[in-house]
Short mmCIF file of C-alpha atoms in Angstrom, two decimals:
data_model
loop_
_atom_site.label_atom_id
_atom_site.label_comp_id
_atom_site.label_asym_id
_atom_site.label_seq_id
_atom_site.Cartn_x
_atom_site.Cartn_y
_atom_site.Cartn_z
CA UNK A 1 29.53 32.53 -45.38
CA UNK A 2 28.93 29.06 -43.87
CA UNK A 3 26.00 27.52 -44.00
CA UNK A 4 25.02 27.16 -41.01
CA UNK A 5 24.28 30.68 -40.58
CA UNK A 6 20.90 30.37 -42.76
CA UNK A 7 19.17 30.56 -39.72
CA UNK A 8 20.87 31.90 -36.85
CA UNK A 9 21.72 34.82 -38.73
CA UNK A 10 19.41 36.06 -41.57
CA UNK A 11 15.75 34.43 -40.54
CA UNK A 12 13.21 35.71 -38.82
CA UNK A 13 11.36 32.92 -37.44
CA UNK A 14 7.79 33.22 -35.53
CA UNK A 15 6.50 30.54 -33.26
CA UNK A 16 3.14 30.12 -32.37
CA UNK A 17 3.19 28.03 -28.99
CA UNK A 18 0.10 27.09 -26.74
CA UNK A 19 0.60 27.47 -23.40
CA UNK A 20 -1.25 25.96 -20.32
CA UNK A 21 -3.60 28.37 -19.55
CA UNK A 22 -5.64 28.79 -22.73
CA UNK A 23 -8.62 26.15 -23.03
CA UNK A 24 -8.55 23.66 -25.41
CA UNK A 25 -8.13 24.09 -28.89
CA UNK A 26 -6.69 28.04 -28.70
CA UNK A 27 -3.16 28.54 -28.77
CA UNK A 28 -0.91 31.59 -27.81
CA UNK A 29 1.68 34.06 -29.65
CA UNK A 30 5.43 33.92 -28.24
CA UNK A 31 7.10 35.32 -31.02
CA UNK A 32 11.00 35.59 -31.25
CA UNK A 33 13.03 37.62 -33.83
CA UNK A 34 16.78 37.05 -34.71
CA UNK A 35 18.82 39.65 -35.95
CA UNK A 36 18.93 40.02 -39.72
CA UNK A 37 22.18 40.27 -41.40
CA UNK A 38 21.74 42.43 -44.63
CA UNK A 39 24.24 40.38 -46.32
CA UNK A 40 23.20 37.44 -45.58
CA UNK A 41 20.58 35.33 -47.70
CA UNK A 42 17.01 35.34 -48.41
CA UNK A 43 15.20 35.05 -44.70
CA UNK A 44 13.55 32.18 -43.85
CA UNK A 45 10.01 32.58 -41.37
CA UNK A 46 8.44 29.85 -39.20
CA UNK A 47 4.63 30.18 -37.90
CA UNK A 48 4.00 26.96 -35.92
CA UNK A 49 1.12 26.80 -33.40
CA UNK A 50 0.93 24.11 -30.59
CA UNK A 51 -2.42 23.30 -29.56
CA UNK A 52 -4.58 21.60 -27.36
CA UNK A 53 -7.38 19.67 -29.67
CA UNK A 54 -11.01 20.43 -28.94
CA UNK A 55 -12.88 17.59 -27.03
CA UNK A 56 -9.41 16.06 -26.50
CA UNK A 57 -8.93 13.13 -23.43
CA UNK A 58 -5.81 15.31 -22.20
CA UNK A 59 -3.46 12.91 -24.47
CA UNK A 60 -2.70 14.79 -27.55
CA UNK A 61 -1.44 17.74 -28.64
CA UNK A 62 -1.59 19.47 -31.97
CA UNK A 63 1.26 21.29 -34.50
CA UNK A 64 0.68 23.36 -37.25
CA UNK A 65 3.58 24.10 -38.92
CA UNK A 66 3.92 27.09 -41.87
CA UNK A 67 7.65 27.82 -43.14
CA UNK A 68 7.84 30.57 -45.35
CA UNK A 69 11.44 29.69 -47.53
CA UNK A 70 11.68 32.62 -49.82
CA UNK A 71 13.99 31.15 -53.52
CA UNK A 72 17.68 30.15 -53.46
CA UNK A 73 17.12 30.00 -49.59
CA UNK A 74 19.46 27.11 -48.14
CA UNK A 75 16.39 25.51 -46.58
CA UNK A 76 14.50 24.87 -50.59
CA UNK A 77 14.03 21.65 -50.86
CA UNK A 78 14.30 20.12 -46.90
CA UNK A 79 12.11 18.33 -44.69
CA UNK A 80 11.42 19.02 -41.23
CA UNK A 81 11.86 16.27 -38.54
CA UNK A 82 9.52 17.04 -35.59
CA UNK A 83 10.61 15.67 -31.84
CA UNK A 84 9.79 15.68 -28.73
CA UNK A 85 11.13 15.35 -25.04
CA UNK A 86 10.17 15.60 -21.65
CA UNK A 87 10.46 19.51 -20.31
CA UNK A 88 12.77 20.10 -18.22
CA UNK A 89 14.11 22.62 -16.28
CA UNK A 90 15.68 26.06 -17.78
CA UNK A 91 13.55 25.54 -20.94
CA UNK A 92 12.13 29.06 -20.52
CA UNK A 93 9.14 29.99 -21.86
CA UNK A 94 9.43 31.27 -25.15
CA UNK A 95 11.38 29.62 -28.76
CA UNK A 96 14.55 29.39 -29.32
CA UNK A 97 16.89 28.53 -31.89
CA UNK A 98 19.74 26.43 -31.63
CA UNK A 99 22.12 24.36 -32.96
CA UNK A 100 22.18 20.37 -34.12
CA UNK A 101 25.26 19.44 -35.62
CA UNK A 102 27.80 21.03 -38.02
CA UNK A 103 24.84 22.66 -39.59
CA UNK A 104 25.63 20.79 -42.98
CA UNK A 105 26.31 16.70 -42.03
CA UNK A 106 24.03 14.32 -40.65
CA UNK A 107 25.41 14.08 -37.79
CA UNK A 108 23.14 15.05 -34.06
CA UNK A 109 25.61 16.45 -31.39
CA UNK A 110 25.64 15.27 -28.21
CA UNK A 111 24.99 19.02 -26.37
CA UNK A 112 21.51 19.03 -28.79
CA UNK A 113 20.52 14.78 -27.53
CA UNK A 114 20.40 15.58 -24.40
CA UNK A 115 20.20 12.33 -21.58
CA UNK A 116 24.05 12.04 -22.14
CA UNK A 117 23.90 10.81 -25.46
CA UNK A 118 26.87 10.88 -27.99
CA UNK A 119 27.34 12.05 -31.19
CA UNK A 120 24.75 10.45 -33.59
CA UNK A 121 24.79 9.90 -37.39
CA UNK A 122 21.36 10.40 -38.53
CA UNK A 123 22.17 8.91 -42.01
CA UNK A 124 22.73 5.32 -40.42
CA UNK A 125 18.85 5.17 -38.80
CA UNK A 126 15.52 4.95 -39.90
CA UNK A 127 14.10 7.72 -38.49
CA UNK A 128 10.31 6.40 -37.77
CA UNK A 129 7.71 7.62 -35.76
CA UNK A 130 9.05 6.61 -32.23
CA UNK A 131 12.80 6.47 -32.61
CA UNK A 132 14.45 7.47 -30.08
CA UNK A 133 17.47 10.23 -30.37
CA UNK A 134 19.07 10.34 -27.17
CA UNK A 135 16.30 12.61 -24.89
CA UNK A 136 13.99 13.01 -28.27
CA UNK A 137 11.85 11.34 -29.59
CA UNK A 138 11.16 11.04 -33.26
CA UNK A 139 7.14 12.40 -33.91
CA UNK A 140 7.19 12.71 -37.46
CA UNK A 141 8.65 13.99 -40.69
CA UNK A 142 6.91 16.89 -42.29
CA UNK A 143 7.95 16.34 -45.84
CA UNK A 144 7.61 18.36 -49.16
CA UNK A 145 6.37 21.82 -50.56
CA UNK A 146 7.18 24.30 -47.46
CA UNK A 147 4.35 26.61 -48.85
CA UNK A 148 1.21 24.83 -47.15
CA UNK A 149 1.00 24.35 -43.42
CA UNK A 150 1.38 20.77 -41.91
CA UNK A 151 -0.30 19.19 -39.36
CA UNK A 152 0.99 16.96 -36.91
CA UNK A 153 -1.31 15.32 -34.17
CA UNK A 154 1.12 13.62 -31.54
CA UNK A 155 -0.15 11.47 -28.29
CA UNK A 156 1.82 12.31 -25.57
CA UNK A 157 1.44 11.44 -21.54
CA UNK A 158 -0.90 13.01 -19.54
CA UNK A 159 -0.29 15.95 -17.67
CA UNK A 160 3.48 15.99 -18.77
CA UNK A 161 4.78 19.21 -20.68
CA UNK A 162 6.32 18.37 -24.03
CA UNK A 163 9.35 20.13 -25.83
CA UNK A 164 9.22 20.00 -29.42
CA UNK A 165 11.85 20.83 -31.88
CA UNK A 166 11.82 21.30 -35.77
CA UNK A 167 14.77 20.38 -37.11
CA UNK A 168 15.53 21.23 -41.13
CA UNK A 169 16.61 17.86 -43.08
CA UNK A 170 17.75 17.42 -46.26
CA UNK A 171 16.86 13.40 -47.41
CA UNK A 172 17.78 11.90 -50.22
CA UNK A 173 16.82 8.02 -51.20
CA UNK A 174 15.11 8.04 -47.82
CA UNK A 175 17.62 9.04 -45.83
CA UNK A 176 18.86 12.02 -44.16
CA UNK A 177 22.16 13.24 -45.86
CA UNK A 178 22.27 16.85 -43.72
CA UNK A 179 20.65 18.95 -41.16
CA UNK A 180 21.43 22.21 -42.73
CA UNK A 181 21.28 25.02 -40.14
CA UNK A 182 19.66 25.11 -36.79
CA UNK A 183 16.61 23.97 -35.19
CA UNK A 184 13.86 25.79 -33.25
CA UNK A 185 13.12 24.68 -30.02
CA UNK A 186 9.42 25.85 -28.69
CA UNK A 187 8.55 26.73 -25.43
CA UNK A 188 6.93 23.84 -23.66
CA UNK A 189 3.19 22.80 -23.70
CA UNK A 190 1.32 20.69 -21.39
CA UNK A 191 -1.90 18.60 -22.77
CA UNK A 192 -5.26 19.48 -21.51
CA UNK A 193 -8.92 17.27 -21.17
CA UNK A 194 -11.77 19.26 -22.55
CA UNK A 195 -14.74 19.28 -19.19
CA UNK A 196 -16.96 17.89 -22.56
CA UNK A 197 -16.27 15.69 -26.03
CA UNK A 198 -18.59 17.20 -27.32
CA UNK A 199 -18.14 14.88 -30.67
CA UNK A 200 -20.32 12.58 -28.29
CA UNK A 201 -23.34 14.36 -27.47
CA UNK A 202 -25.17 12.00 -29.26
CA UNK A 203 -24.15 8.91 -26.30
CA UNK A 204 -25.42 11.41 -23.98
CA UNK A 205 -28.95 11.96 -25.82
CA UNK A 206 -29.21 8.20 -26.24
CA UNK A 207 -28.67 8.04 -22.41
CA UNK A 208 -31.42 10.67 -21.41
CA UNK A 209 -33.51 9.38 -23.66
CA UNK A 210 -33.01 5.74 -22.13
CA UNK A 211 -33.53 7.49 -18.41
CA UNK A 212 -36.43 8.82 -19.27
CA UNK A 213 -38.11 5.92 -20.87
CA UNK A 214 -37.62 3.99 -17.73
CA UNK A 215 -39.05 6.38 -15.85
CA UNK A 216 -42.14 6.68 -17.55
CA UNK A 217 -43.07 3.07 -17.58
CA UNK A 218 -41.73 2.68 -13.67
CA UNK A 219 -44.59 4.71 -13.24
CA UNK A 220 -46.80 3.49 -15.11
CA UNK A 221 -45.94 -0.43 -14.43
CA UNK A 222 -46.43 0.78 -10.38
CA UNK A 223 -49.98 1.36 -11.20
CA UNK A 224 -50.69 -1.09 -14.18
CA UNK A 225 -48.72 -3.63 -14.36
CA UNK A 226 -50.63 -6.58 -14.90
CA UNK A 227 -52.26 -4.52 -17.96
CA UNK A 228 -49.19 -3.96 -19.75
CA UNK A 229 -48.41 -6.07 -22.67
CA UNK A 230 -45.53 -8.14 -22.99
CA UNK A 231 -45.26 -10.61 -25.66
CA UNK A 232 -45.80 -14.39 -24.86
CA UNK A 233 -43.02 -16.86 -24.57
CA UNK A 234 -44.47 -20.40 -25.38
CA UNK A 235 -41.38 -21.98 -23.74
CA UNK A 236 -42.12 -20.03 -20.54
CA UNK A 237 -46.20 -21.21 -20.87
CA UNK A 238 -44.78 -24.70 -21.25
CA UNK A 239 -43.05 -24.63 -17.63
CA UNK A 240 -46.40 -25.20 -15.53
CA UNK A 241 -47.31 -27.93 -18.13
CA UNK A 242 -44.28 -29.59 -17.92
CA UNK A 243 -44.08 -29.48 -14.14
CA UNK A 244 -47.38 -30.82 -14.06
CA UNK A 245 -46.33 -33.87 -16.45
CA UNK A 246 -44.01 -34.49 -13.86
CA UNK A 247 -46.24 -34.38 -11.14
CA UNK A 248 -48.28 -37.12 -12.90
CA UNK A 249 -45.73 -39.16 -13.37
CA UNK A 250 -44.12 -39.21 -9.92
CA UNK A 251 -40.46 -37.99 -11.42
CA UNK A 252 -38.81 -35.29 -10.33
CA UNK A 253 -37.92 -31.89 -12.74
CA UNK A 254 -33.94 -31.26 -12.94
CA UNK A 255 -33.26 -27.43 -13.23
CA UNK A 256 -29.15 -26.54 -14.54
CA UNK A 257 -28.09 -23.28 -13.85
CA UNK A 258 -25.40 -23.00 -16.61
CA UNK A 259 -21.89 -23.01 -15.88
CA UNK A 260 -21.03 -19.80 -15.15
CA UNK A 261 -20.69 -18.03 -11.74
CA UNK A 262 -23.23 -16.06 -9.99
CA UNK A 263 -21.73 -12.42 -11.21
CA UNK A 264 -22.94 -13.84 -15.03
CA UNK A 265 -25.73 -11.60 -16.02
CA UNK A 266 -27.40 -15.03 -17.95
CA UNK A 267 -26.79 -16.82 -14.48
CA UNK A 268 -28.58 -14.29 -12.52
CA UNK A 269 -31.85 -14.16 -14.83
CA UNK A 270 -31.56 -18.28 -14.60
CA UNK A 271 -31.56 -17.66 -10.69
CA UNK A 272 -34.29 -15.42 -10.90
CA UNK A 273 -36.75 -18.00 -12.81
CA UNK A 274 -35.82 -20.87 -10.67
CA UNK A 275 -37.68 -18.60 -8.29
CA UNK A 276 -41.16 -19.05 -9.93
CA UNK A 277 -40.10 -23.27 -11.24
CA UNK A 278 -39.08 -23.82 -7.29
CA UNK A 279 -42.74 -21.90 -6.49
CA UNK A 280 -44.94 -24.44 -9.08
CA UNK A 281 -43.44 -27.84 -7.57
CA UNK A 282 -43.69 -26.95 -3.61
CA UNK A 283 -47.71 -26.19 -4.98
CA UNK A 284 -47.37 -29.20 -6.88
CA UNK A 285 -45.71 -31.14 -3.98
CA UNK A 286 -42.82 -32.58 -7.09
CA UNK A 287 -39.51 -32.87 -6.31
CA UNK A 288 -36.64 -30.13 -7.73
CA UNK A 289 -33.13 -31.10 -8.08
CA UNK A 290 -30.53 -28.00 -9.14
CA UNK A 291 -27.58 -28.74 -10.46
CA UNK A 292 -24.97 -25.75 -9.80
CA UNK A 293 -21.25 -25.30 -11.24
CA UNK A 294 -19.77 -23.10 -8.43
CA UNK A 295 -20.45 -23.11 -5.06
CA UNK A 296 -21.36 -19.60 -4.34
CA UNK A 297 -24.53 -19.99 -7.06
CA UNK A 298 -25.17 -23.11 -5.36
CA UNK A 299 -25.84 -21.22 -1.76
CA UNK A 300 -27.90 -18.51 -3.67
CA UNK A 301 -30.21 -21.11 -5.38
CA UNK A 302 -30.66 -22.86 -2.19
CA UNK A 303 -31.82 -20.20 -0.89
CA UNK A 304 -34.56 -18.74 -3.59
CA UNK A 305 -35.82 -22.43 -3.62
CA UNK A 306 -36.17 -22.25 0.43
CA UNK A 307 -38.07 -19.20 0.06
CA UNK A 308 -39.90 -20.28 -2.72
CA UNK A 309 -41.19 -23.03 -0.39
CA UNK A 310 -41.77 -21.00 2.08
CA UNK A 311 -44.16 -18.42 0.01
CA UNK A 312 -46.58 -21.32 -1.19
CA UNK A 313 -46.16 -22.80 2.52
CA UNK A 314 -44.55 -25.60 2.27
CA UNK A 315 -40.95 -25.37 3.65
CA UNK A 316 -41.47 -28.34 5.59
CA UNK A 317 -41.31 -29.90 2.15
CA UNK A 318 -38.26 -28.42 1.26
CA UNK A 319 -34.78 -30.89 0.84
CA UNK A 320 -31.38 -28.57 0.94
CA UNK A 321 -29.51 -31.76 -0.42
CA UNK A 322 -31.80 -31.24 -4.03
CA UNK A 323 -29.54 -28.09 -4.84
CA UNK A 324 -26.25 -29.60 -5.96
CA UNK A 325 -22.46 -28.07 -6.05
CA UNK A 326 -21.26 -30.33 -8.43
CA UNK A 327 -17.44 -29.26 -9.42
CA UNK A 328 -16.22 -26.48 -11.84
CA UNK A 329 -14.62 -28.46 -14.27
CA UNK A 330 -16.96 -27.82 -17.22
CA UNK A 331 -16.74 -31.83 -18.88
CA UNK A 332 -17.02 -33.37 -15.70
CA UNK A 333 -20.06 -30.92 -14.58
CA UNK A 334 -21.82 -32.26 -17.80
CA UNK A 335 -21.07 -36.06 -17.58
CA UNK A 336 -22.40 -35.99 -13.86
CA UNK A 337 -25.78 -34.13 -14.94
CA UNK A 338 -26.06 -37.20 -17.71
CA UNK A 339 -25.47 -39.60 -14.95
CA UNK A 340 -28.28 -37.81 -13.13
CA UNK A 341 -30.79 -37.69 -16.31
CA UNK A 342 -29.95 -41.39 -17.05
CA UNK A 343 -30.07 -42.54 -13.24
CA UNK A 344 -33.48 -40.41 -12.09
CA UNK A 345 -35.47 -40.07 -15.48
CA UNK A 346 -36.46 -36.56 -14.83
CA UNK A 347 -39.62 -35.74 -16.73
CA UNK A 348 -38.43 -32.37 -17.06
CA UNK A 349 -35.09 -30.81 -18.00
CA UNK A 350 -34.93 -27.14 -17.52
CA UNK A 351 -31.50 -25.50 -18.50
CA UNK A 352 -31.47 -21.90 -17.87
CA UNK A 353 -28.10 -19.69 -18.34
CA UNK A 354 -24.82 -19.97 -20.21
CA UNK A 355 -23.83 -22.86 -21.71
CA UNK A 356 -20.73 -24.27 -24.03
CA UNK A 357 -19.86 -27.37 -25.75
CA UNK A 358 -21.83 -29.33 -23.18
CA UNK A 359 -24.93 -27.82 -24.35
CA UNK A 360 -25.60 -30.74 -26.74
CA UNK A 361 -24.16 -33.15 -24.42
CA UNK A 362 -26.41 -32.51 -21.92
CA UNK A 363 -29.89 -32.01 -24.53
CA UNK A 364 -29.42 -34.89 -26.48
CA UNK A 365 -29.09 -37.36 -23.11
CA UNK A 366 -32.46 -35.73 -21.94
CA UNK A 367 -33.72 -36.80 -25.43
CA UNK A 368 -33.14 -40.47 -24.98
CA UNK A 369 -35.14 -40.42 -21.73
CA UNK A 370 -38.04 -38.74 -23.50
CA UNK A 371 -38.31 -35.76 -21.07
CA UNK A 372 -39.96 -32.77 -21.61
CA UNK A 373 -36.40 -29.81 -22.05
CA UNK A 374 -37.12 -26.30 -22.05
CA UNK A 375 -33.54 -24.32 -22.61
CA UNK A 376 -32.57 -20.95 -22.38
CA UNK A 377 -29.26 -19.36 -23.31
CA UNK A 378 -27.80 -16.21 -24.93
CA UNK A 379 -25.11 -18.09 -26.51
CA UNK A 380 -26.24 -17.74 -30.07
CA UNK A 381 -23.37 -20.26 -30.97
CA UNK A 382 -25.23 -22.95 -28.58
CA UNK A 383 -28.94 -22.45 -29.67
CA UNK A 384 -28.75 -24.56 -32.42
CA UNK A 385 -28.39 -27.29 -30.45
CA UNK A 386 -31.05 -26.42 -27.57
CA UNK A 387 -33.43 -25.86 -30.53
CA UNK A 388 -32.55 -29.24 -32.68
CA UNK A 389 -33.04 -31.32 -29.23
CA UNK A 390 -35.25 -29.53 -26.83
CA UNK A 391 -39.05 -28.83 -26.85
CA UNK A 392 -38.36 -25.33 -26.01
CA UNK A 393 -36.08 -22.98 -26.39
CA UNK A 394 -35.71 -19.21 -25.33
CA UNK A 395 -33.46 -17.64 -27.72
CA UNK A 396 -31.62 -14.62 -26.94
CA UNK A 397 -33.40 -11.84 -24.88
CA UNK A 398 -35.85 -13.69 -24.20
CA UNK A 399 -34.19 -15.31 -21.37
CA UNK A 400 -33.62 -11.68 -19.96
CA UNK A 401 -37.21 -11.27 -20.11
CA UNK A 402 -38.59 -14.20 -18.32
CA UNK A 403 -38.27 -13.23 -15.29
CA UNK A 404 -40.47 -10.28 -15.66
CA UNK A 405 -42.88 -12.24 -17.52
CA UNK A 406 -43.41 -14.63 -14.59
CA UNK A 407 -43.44 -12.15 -11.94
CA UNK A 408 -45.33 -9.02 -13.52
CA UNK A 409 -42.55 -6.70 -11.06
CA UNK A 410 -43.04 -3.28 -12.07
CA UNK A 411 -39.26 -2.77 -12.06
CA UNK A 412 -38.68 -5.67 -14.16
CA UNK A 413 -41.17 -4.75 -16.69
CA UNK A 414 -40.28 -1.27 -16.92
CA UNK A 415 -36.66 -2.08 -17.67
CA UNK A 416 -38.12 -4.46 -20.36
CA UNK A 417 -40.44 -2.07 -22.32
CA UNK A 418 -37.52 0.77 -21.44
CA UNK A 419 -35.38 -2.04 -23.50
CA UNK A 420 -38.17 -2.20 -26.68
CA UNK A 421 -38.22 1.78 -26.77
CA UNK A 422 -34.26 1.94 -27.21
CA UNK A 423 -34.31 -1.21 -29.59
CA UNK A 424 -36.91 0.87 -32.06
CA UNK A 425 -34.97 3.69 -31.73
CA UNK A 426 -31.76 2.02 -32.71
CA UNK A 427 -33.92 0.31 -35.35
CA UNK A 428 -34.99 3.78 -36.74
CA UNK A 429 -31.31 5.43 -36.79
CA UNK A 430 -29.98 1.89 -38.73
CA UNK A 431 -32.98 2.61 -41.45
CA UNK A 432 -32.26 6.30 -41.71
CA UNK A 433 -28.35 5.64 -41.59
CA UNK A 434 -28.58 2.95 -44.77
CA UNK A 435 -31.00 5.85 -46.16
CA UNK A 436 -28.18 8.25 -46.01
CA UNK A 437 -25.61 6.30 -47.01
CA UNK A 438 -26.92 4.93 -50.00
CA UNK A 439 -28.96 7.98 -51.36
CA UNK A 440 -26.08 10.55 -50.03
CA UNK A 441 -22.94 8.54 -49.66
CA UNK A 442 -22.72 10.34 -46.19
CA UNK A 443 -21.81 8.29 -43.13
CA UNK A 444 -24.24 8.96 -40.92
CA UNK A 445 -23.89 6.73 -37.97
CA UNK A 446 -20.23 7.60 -38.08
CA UNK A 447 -21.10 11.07 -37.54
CA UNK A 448 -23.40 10.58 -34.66
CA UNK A 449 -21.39 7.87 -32.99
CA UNK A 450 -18.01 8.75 -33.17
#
C-alpha cells in the first residue's frame, strides 16, 4: 500500500471549525469521517477548533490543534505546517481532505497552490511565518509530540474569511524532506470584534471615575470658587511685581509665546495668561510687546490683548503693531527677540509655552540686561536652562495651571483639582503595584492595564 493512503484511506479525522455566527471565543462542530479501510494502518484523528478570541479587535483568529497518531502510524514523528488563504468560492462549508504532492516528496503541486502557481519544492525554502506558497500563506509550524494540543494565534484582515490547511511534514536538519499523506482543508472562518475588551475595564473605571470627579468640583467651583485651594505659584505672584518694576522704570515688558503654533496645548495655556499680563499693563498704562512664531497665534494674541484693554478700559491705549509675527524659522525667531531685548531693555521677559534650543539663547541675553524673566515650559529637557538664568520658572504642570490660578474660572479650576484627584489615584495604584510586585512577584499594573 502506498503511502499516501495514511490518510485518505484509514483516518478518521474530526475538525472543529468556528463559523461566523457564534460570538466570540465559541467555536462550532463540522465533523467529517473518511471511510476506514480494515487493512489499512493504525487511524490517525484530528480535533482542531477555529476560534474567534474573546475581547478580540476583529483581527485574529485562534487554532487549536489535537492529532491523535496511534504507534507505527505513518504520521509518528511529523510536524504540521499551518496556512492560510483568502476563501474563495466552492470552499463549502465543512473539512475536507485533500491532496499536496506525491504524498511522500517535498514537493507542493500546483492543483493544491492555488493562484496559478507551479510545482514547488518545499525542501529548497525556509518555510517562516509569512512565506508565501503560491495562494497560502505560511502561519506556522506546529512541531513535536502530537499528543498535546497546539495553539496557534494568527492575525489576519478584517472582515475577510480565512482557509486554513494542516499539512503533515516530515523535517529533518530544519528542513522539510516529505509531506507524507494529505492535508485537511477546514471550512472557512471569518474574524469577529467582541462589542467589549473586556481585558480593559479598568481604562473604563479610570474614565468614570475621572467624569465624575469633574463633575463634582464643576459644581462646587460654580458656587465656591474663590474658596477653593489651589497651591501658590511664586513665579505667577512675581508677574504683578515685575510689571510694576517696569512701570517704574518707564520700559516696556516683552511677552514670547513659544514657538509652536496655536493648536500646541503649551501655546494655548501661554495665550491664555497673556490674557491676565495684557490686563496688569493697560491698568498700569506700560507698554506690552508679543513676540509670536506663526502668524495665526499672532492674530489670536492680538486679539486677547485688545480685549484685555478693553476690560480695564483702556483700548484707546492699545498698539496692534506691539504683537509681532516674526518668521517661523526657529534660529532666526530667537536672534530677532535678542535684537529686541538688547535694542529696548525690557524690564521684564516673560516666556510662556514651548521652547527648544533657543531657550537659553533667549534667557541668558535677558540676563545681561538685568531684567526681571519669569519662564514657563513643559519641556523638561529646556528647564534647566529657564531655571539656571531666569528669576522664575514654572516647571511642568504648573504652566497648565496658571491660567486657572489667575482667573479663579470655575471650569478651569475644576479641571485642575479633577487633575490632583486622578494624579493621587495613579499615585496610590503605583504604591500598591510596587507592593505587589515585590511582596508577591505578581504584576499588578500589568493586569489592570493591559
Amino acid at each position: 500500500m502506498k503511502a499516501r493512503s495514511w490518510l485518505s484511506r484509514s483516518a478518521v479525522i474530526g475538525v472543529l471549525a468556528g463559523v461566523v455566527a457564534l460570538g466570540p471565543g465559541r467555536a462550532a462542530a463540522d465533523q467529517m469521517e473518511v471511510p476506514v479501510d480494515p487493512t489499512a494502518p493504525a487511524r490517525v484523528g484530528f480535533d482542531v477548533r477555529v476560534i474567534k478570541p474573546a475581547d478580540d479587535d476583529g483581527r485574529h483568529l485562534r487554532l487549536t490543534i489535537q492529532r491523535t497518531i496511534p504507534a507505527g502510524s505513518p504520521a509518528e514523528g511529523t510536524s504540521l505546517l499551518v496556512l492560510r488563504r483568502p476563501a474563495a468560492a466552492g470552499d463549502g462549508t465543512s473539512a475536507r481532505a485533500t491532496q499536496v504532492g506525491d504524498g511522500v516528496g517535498p514537493t507542493l503541486s500546483g492543483e493544491f497552490l492555488g493562484g496559478g502557481a507551479a510545482v514547488i519544492d518545499a525542501s529548497t525554502m525556509e518555510l517562516g511565518q509569512g512565506t508565501k506558497l503560491g495562494a497560502w500563506v505560511v502561519v506556522a509550524m506546529v512541531e513535536g509530540d502530537a499528543k498535546k494540543a497546539a495553539t496557534v494565534d494568527d492575525e489576519v484582515p478584517p472582515q475577510k474569511a480565512a482557509v486554513y490547511a494542516l499539512v503533515p511534514a516530515r523535517v529533518a536538519d530544519g528542513k522539510v524532506v516529505g509531506f507524507p499523506g494529505e492535508a485537511v482543508v477546514l471550512a472557512p472562518a471569518t474574524p469577529e470584534a467582541a462589542w467589549f475588551n473586556r481585558g480593559r475595564a479598568f481604562y473604563l473605571l479610570f474614565v468614570v471615575l475621572t467624569g465624575v470627579a469633574l463633575f463634582v468640583y464643576m459644581r462646587l467651583a460654580r458656587t465656591r470658587a474663590k474658596d477653593m485651594f489651589i497651591r501658590r505659584i511664586p513665579g505667577v505672584d512675581a508677574i504683578e511685581d515685575a510689571v510694576g518694576r517696569s512701570t517704574e522704570m518707564g520700559r516696556p515688558v516683552l511677552y514670547v509665546t513659544g514657538i509652536e503654533e496655536i493648536t500646541d496645548i503649551q501655546t494655548i495655556a501661554s495665550l491664555l495668561i497673556l490674557g491676565r499680563v495684557a490686563e496688569l499693563t493697560a491698568e498700569y498704562d506700560t507698554e506690552i510687546k508679543v513676540a509670536n512664531t506663526y502668524p495665526m497665534t499672532m492674530v489670536v494674541a492680538e486679539e486677547i490683548v485688545r480685549n484685555s484693554y478693553a476690560n480695564v478700559g483702556r483700548l484707546d491705549a492699545h498698539r496692534p503693531e506691539n504683537v509681532m509675527f516674526i518668521t517661523t524659522e526657529q534660529f532666526a525667531f530667537a536672534a530677532a527677540v535678542n535684537g529686541m531685548i538688547l535694542r529696548d531693555r525690557p524690564a521684564t521677559n516673560i516666556y510662556l509655552g514651548r521652547f527648544f534650543a533657543e531657550s537659553l539663547m533667549l534667557a541668558e541675553t535677558g540676563f545681561l540686561t538685568g531684567a526681571v524673566q519669569i519662564a514657563g515650559t513643559a519641556e523638561f529637557t529646556q528647564l534647566p536652562f529657564f531655571i539656571a538664568a531666569c528669576d522664575y520658572t514654572l516647571i511642568g504642570e504648573e504652566l497648565y495651571a496658571t491660567s486657572a490660578y489667575l482667573s479663579r474660572d470655575p471650569n478651569q479650576i475644576a479641571q485642575l483639582k479633577a487633575a490632583d484627584v486622578m494624579k493621587v489615584v495613579s499615585a496610590i495604584l503605583i504604591v500598591v503595584g510596587v507592593i505587589a510586585m515585590t511582596v508577591y512577584h505578581r504584576d499588578l499594573l500589568g493586569e489592570l492595564f493591559p
